mmCIF file with all atom_site columns, C-alpha atoms in Angstrom:
data_model
loop_
_atom_site.group_PDB
_atom_site.id
_atom_site.type_symbol
_atom_site.label_atom_id
_atom_site.label_alt_id
_atom_site.label_comp_id
_atom_site.label_asym_id
_atom_site.label_entity_id
_atom_site.label_seq_id
_atom_site.pdbx_PDB_ins_code
_atom_site.Cartn_x
_atom_site.Cartn_y
_atom_site.Cartn_z
_atom_site.occupancy
_atom_site.B_iso_or_equiv
_atom_site.pdbx_formal_charge
_atom_site.auth_seq_id
_atom_site.auth_comp_id
_atom_site.auth_asym_id
_atom_site.auth_atom_id
_atom_site.pdbx_PDB_model_num
ATOM 1   C CA . UNK A 1 1   ? 2.935   -59.689 -34.553 1.00 0.00 ? 15  UNK A CA 1
ATOM 2   C CA . UNK A 1 2   ? 1.903   -57.911 -37.752 1.00 0.00 ? 16  UNK A CA 1
ATOM 3   C CA . UNK A 1 3   ? -1.751  -58.280 -36.763 1.00 0.00 ? 17  UNK A CA 1
ATOM 4   C CA . UNK A 1 4   ? -1.080  -56.680 -33.396 1.00 0.00 ? 18  UNK A CA 1
ATOM 5   C CA . UNK A 1 5   ? 0.738   -53.768 -35.042 1.00 0.00 ? 19  UNK A CA 1
ATOM 6   C CA . UNK A 1 6   ? -2.116  -53.291 -37.513 1.00 0.00 ? 20  UNK A CA 1
ATOM 7   C CA . UNK A 1 7   ? -4.683  -53.280 -34.717 1.00 0.00 ? 21  UNK A CA 1
ATOM 8   C CA . UNK A 1 8   ? -2.621  -50.757 -32.761 1.00 0.00 ? 22  UNK A CA 1
ATOM 9   C CA . UNK A 1 9   ? -2.324  -48.510 -35.814 1.00 0.00 ? 23  UNK A CA 1
ATOM 10  C CA . UNK A 1 10  ? -6.067  -48.762 -36.492 1.00 0.00 ? 24  UNK A CA 1
ATOM 11  C CA . UNK A 1 11  ? -6.781  -47.781 -32.888 1.00 0.00 ? 25  UNK A CA 1
ATOM 12  C CA . UNK A 1 12  ? -4.486  -44.767 -33.133 1.00 0.00 ? 26  UNK A CA 1
ATOM 13  C CA . UNK A 1 13  ? -6.086  -43.704 -36.407 1.00 0.00 ? 27  UNK A CA 1
ATOM 14  C CA . UNK A 1 14  ? -9.562  -43.944 -34.883 1.00 0.00 ? 28  UNK A CA 1
ATOM 15  C CA . UNK A 1 15  ? -8.394  -41.934 -31.862 1.00 0.00 ? 29  UNK A CA 1
ATOM 16  C CA . UNK A 1 16  ? -6.893  -39.266 -34.140 1.00 0.00 ? 30  UNK A CA 1
ATOM 17  C CA . UNK A 1 17  ? -10.125 -39.049 -36.144 1.00 0.00 ? 31  UNK A CA 1
ATOM 18  C CA . UNK A 1 18  ? -12.185 -38.611 -32.980 1.00 0.00 ? 32  UNK A CA 1
ATOM 19  C CA . UNK A 1 19  ? -9.784  -35.976 -31.642 1.00 0.00 ? 33  UNK A CA 1
ATOM 20  C CA . UNK A 1 20  ? -9.840  -34.147 -34.998 1.00 0.00 ? 34  UNK A CA 1
ATOM 21  C CA . UNK A 1 21  ? -13.641 -34.006 -34.840 1.00 0.00 ? 35  UNK A CA 1
ATOM 22  C CA . UNK A 1 22  ? -13.469 -32.498 -31.335 1.00 0.00 ? 36  UNK A CA 1
ATOM 23  C CA . UNK A 1 23  ? -10.991 -29.912 -32.592 1.00 0.00 ? 37  UNK A CA 1
ATOM 24  C CA . UNK A 1 24  ? -13.159 -29.024 -35.604 1.00 0.00 ? 38  UNK A CA 1
ATOM 25  C CA . UNK A 1 25  ? -16.125 -28.500 -33.272 1.00 0.00 ? 39  UNK A CA 1
ATOM 26  C CA . UNK A 1 26  ? -13.947 -26.307 -31.049 1.00 0.00 ? 40  UNK A CA 1
ATOM 27  C CA . UNK A 1 27  ? -12.822 -24.120 -33.970 1.00 0.00 ? 41  UNK A CA 1
ATOM 28  C CA . UNK A 1 28  ? -16.443 -23.609 -35.055 1.00 0.00 ? 42  UNK A CA 1
ATOM 29  C CA . UNK A 1 29  ? -17.555 -22.804 -31.491 1.00 0.00 ? 43  UNK A CA 1
ATOM 30  C CA . UNK A 1 30  ? -14.635 -20.434 -30.894 1.00 0.00 ? 44  UNK A CA 1
ATOM 31  C CA . UNK A 1 31  ? -15.461 -18.509 -34.048 1.00 0.00 ? 45  UNK A CA 1
ATOM 32  C CA . UNK A 1 32  ? -19.176 -18.415 -33.176 1.00 0.00 ? 46  UNK A CA 1
ATOM 33  C CA . UNK A 1 33  ? -18.382 -17.076 -29.700 1.00 0.00 ? 47  UNK A CA 1
ATOM 34  C CA . UNK A 1 34  ? -16.094 -14.403 -31.118 1.00 0.00 ? 48  UNK A CA 1
ATOM 35  C CA . UNK A 1 35  ? -12.895 -15.722 -29.551 1.00 0.00 ? 49  UNK A CA 1
ATOM 36  C CA . UNK A 1 36  ? -10.170 -13.964 -31.478 1.00 0.00 ? 50  UNK A CA 1
ATOM 37  C CA . UNK A 1 37  ? -7.288  -16.177 -32.544 1.00 0.00 ? 51  UNK A CA 1
ATOM 38  C CA . UNK A 1 38  ? -3.782  -14.958 -31.857 1.00 0.00 ? 52  UNK A CA 1
ATOM 39  C CA . UNK A 1 39  ? -0.453  -15.509 -33.562 1.00 0.00 ? 53  UNK A CA 1
ATOM 40  C CA . UNK A 1 40  ? 1.023   -18.505 -31.767 1.00 0.00 ? 54  UNK A CA 1
ATOM 41  C CA . UNK A 1 41  ? 4.524   -18.616 -30.320 1.00 0.00 ? 55  UNK A CA 1
ATOM 42  C CA . UNK A 1 42  ? 6.677   -21.686 -29.844 1.00 0.00 ? 56  UNK A CA 1
ATOM 43  C CA . UNK A 1 43  ? 9.339   -22.341 -27.210 1.00 0.00 ? 57  UNK A CA 1
ATOM 44  C CA . UNK A 1 44  ? 12.641  -24.064 -27.694 1.00 0.00 ? 58  UNK A CA 1
ATOM 45  C CA . UNK A 1 45  ? 12.969  -27.519 -26.182 1.00 0.00 ? 59  UNK A CA 1
ATOM 46  C CA . UNK A 1 46  ? 15.247  -26.092 -23.463 1.00 0.00 ? 60  UNK A CA 1
ATOM 47  C CA . UNK A 1 47  ? 12.731  -23.313 -22.703 1.00 0.00 ? 61  UNK A CA 1
ATOM 48  C CA . UNK A 1 48  ? 15.249  -20.518 -23.170 1.00 0.00 ? 62  UNK A CA 1
ATOM 49  C CA . UNK A 1 49  ? 13.917  -19.047 -26.402 1.00 0.00 ? 63  UNK A CA 1
ATOM 50  C CA . UNK A 1 50  ? 10.528  -18.114 -27.792 1.00 0.00 ? 64  UNK A CA 1
ATOM 51  C CA . UNK A 1 51  ? 9.854   -17.880 -31.515 1.00 0.00 ? 65  UNK A CA 1
ATOM 52  C CA . UNK A 1 52  ? 6.942   -16.409 -33.420 1.00 0.00 ? 66  UNK A CA 1
ATOM 53  C CA . UNK A 1 53  ? 5.146   -18.621 -35.915 1.00 0.00 ? 67  UNK A CA 1
ATOM 54  C CA . UNK A 1 54  ? 2.896   -18.076 -38.907 1.00 0.00 ? 68  UNK A CA 1
ATOM 55  C CA . UNK A 1 55  ? 0.054   -20.008 -37.257 1.00 0.00 ? 69  UNK A CA 1
ATOM 56  C CA . UNK A 1 56  ? -2.986  -18.255 -35.805 1.00 0.00 ? 70  UNK A CA 1
ATOM 57  C CA . UNK A 1 57  ? -5.057  -20.029 -33.210 1.00 0.00 ? 71  UNK A CA 1
ATOM 58  C CA . UNK A 1 58  ? -5.936  -20.507 -29.563 1.00 0.00 ? 72  UNK A CA 1
ATOM 59  C CA . UNK A 1 59  ? -3.698  -21.703 -26.744 1.00 0.00 ? 73  UNK A CA 1
ATOM 60  C CA . UNK A 1 60  ? -5.276  -24.554 -24.808 1.00 0.00 ? 74  UNK A CA 1
ATOM 61  C CA . UNK A 1 61  ? -3.040  -24.591 -21.738 1.00 0.00 ? 75  UNK A CA 1
ATOM 62  C CA . UNK A 1 62  ? -1.985  -21.602 -19.669 1.00 0.00 ? 76  UNK A CA 1
ATOM 63  C CA . UNK A 1 63  ? 1.695   -22.523 -20.159 1.00 0.00 ? 77  UNK A CA 1
ATOM 64  C CA . UNK A 1 64  ? 1.111   -22.126 -23.922 1.00 0.00 ? 78  UNK A CA 1
ATOM 65  C CA . UNK A 1 65  ? 2.517   -25.561 -24.715 1.00 0.00 ? 79  UNK A CA 1
ATOM 66  C CA . UNK A 1 66  ? -0.357  -26.738 -26.945 1.00 0.00 ? 80  UNK A CA 1
ATOM 67  C CA . UNK A 1 67  ? -2.778  -24.949 -29.218 1.00 0.00 ? 81  UNK A CA 1
ATOM 68  C CA . UNK A 1 68  ? -5.372  -25.361 -31.922 1.00 0.00 ? 82  UNK A CA 1
ATOM 69  C CA . UNK A 1 69  ? -4.905  -23.429 -35.145 1.00 0.00 ? 83  UNK A CA 1
ATOM 70  C CA . UNK A 1 70  ? -7.631  -21.734 -37.128 1.00 0.00 ? 84  UNK A CA 1
ATOM 71  C CA . UNK A 1 71  ? -6.795  -24.382 -39.741 1.00 0.00 ? 85  UNK A CA 1
ATOM 72  C CA . UNK A 1 72  ? -8.020  -27.083 -37.338 1.00 0.00 ? 86  UNK A CA 1
ATOM 73  C CA . UNK A 1 73  ? -4.502  -28.307 -36.663 1.00 0.00 ? 87  UNK A CA 1
ATOM 74  C CA . UNK A 1 74  ? -3.324  -29.428 -33.231 1.00 0.00 ? 88  UNK A CA 1
ATOM 75  C CA . UNK A 1 75  ? 0.053   -27.928 -32.366 1.00 0.00 ? 89  UNK A CA 1
ATOM 76  C CA . UNK A 1 76  ? 2.595   -28.872 -29.734 1.00 0.00 ? 90  UNK A CA 1
ATOM 77  C CA . UNK A 1 77  ? 4.479   -25.620 -29.347 1.00 0.00 ? 91  UNK A CA 1
ATOM 78  C CA . UNK A 1 78  ? 8.027   -26.801 -28.743 1.00 0.00 ? 92  UNK A CA 1
ATOM 79  C CA . UNK A 1 79  ? 10.735  -26.652 -31.384 1.00 0.00 ? 93  UNK A CA 1
ATOM 80  C CA . UNK A 1 80  ? 14.504  -27.092 -31.617 1.00 0.00 ? 94  UNK A CA 1
ATOM 81  C CA . UNK A 1 81  ? 16.596  -24.016 -30.862 1.00 0.00 ? 95  UNK A CA 1
ATOM 82  C CA . UNK A 1 82  ? 17.429  -22.167 -34.055 1.00 0.00 ? 96  UNK A CA 1
ATOM 83  C CA . UNK A 1 83  ? 19.246  -18.993 -34.952 1.00 0.00 ? 97  UNK A CA 1
ATOM 84  C CA . UNK A 1 84  ? 17.299  -18.869 -38.217 1.00 0.00 ? 98  UNK A CA 1
ATOM 85  C CA . UNK A 1 85  ? 13.978  -19.083 -36.350 1.00 0.00 ? 99  UNK A CA 1
ATOM 86  C CA . UNK A 1 86  ? 14.936  -16.013 -34.320 1.00 0.00 ? 100 UNK A CA 1
ATOM 87  C CA . UNK A 1 87  ? 14.725  -13.988 -37.532 1.00 0.00 ? 101 UNK A CA 1
ATOM 88  C CA . UNK A 1 88  ? 12.233  -15.828 -39.710 1.00 0.00 ? 102 UNK A CA 1
ATOM 89  C CA . UNK A 1 89  ? 10.024  -17.501 -37.116 1.00 0.00 ? 103 UNK A CA 1
ATOM 90  C CA . UNK A 1 90  ? 9.610   -21.168 -36.292 1.00 0.00 ? 104 UNK A CA 1
ATOM 91  C CA . UNK A 1 91  ? 8.026   -23.543 -38.765 1.00 0.00 ? 105 UNK A CA 1
ATOM 92  C CA . UNK A 1 92  ? 5.304   -25.608 -37.124 1.00 0.00 ? 106 UNK A CA 1
ATOM 93  C CA . UNK A 1 93  ? 3.630   -28.695 -38.452 1.00 0.00 ? 107 UNK A CA 1
ATOM 94  C CA . UNK A 1 94  ? 0.390   -29.976 -36.929 1.00 0.00 ? 108 UNK A CA 1
ATOM 95  C CA . UNK A 1 95  ? 0.729   -32.985 -34.645 1.00 0.00 ? 109 UNK A CA 1
ATOM 96  C CA . UNK A 1 96  ? -1.552  -35.987 -34.608 1.00 0.00 ? 110 UNK A CA 1
ATOM 97  C CA . UNK A 1 97  ? -4.041  -35.196 -31.853 1.00 0.00 ? 111 UNK A CA 1
ATOM 98  C CA . UNK A 1 98  ? -4.769  -37.645 -29.070 1.00 0.00 ? 112 UNK A CA 1
ATOM 99  C CA . UNK A 1 99  ? -7.842  -37.863 -26.874 1.00 0.00 ? 113 UNK A CA 1
ATOM 100 C CA . UNK A 1 100 ? -5.692  -37.402 -23.773 1.00 0.00 ? 114 UNK A CA 1
ATOM 101 C CA . UNK A 1 101 ? -3.287  -34.458 -23.899 1.00 0.00 ? 115 UNK A CA 1
ATOM 102 C CA . UNK A 1 102 ? 0.049   -35.342 -22.345 1.00 0.00 ? 116 UNK A CA 1
ATOM 103 C CA . UNK A 1 103 ? -0.491  -39.108 -22.512 1.00 0.00 ? 117 UNK A CA 1
ATOM 104 C CA . UNK A 1 104 ? 2.835   -40.874 -22.713 1.00 0.00 ? 118 UNK A CA 1
ATOM 105 C CA . UNK A 1 105 ? 4.724   -37.703 -21.861 1.00 0.00 ? 119 UNK A CA 1
ATOM 106 C CA . UNK A 1 106 ? 5.959   -38.965 -18.532 1.00 0.00 ? 120 UNK A CA 1
ATOM 107 C CA . UNK A 1 107 ? 5.388   -35.724 -16.625 1.00 0.00 ? 121 UNK A CA 1
ATOM 108 C CA . UNK A 1 108 ? 2.118   -36.902 -15.105 1.00 0.00 ? 122 UNK A CA 1
ATOM 109 C CA . UNK A 1 109 ? 0.193   -33.902 -16.422 1.00 0.00 ? 123 UNK A CA 1
ATOM 110 C CA . UNK A 1 110 ? -2.571  -35.432 -18.507 1.00 0.00 ? 124 UNK A CA 1
ATOM 111 C CA . UNK A 1 111 ? -6.007  -34.094 -19.290 1.00 0.00 ? 125 UNK A CA 1
ATOM 112 C CA . UNK A 1 112 ? -8.714  -35.289 -21.670 1.00 0.00 ? 126 UNK A CA 1
ATOM 113 C CA . UNK A 1 113 ? -8.747  -33.228 -24.876 1.00 0.00 ? 127 UNK A CA 1
ATOM 114 C CA . UNK A 1 114 ? -12.512 -32.704 -24.671 1.00 0.00 ? 128 UNK A CA 1
ATOM 115 C CA . UNK A 1 115 ? -12.168 -31.235 -21.170 1.00 0.00 ? 129 UNK A CA 1
ATOM 116 C CA . UNK A 1 116 ? -9.317  -28.959 -22.244 1.00 0.00 ? 130 UNK A CA 1
ATOM 117 C CA . UNK A 1 117 ? -11.261 -27.653 -25.241 1.00 0.00 ? 131 UNK A CA 1
ATOM 118 C CA . UNK A 1 118 ? -14.419 -27.117 -23.181 1.00 0.00 ? 132 UNK A CA 1
ATOM 119 C CA . UNK A 1 119 ? -12.459 -25.253 -20.495 1.00 0.00 ? 133 UNK A CA 1
ATOM 120 C CA . UNK A 1 120 ? -10.884 -22.992 -23.116 1.00 0.00 ? 134 UNK A CA 1
ATOM 121 C CA . UNK A 1 121 ? -14.297 -22.156 -24.583 1.00 0.00 ? 135 UNK A CA 1
ATOM 122 C CA . UNK A 1 122 ? -15.759 -21.509 -21.135 1.00 0.00 ? 136 UNK A CA 1
ATOM 123 C CA . UNK A 1 123 ? -12.980 -19.052 -20.283 1.00 0.00 ? 137 UNK A CA 1
ATOM 124 C CA . UNK A 1 124 ? -13.817 -17.048 -23.393 1.00 0.00 ? 138 UNK A CA 1
ATOM 125 C CA . UNK A 1 125 ? -11.917 -13.837 -23.964 1.00 0.00 ? 139 UNK A CA 1
ATOM 126 C CA . UNK A 1 126 ? -10.639 -13.763 -20.374 1.00 0.00 ? 140 UNK A CA 1
ATOM 127 C CA . UNK A 1 127 ? -7.960  -16.343 -21.257 1.00 0.00 ? 141 UNK A CA 1
ATOM 128 C CA . UNK A 1 128 ? -4.640  -15.431 -19.604 1.00 0.00 ? 142 UNK A CA 1
#
């Protein structure tokens, strides 16, 4: 059982490394193309509140649920509701990126990370 767990962990680490490389390429390309990063916002888990963050980057989905920061971090933009965050902003930590965005989420809305990044670059400054 330990061998199976180790193999699973090694596979996830390799996937994260590959996804991180895709994200690093995206950040370079976005900067080269002059895509201006924006201050990212995060939504509460219940969707009722929106909080500013200290992270600058590019939204990848039109619903603004995931983004890439200028720091090369991959951010899932949902946070717990917080009165403190209303005044000070939400604290975000980068998530471990996966090669398929939304995999394991159960909502059926999955898309390969490479395709999502390419689409965002292709849309350029006309992003919604």
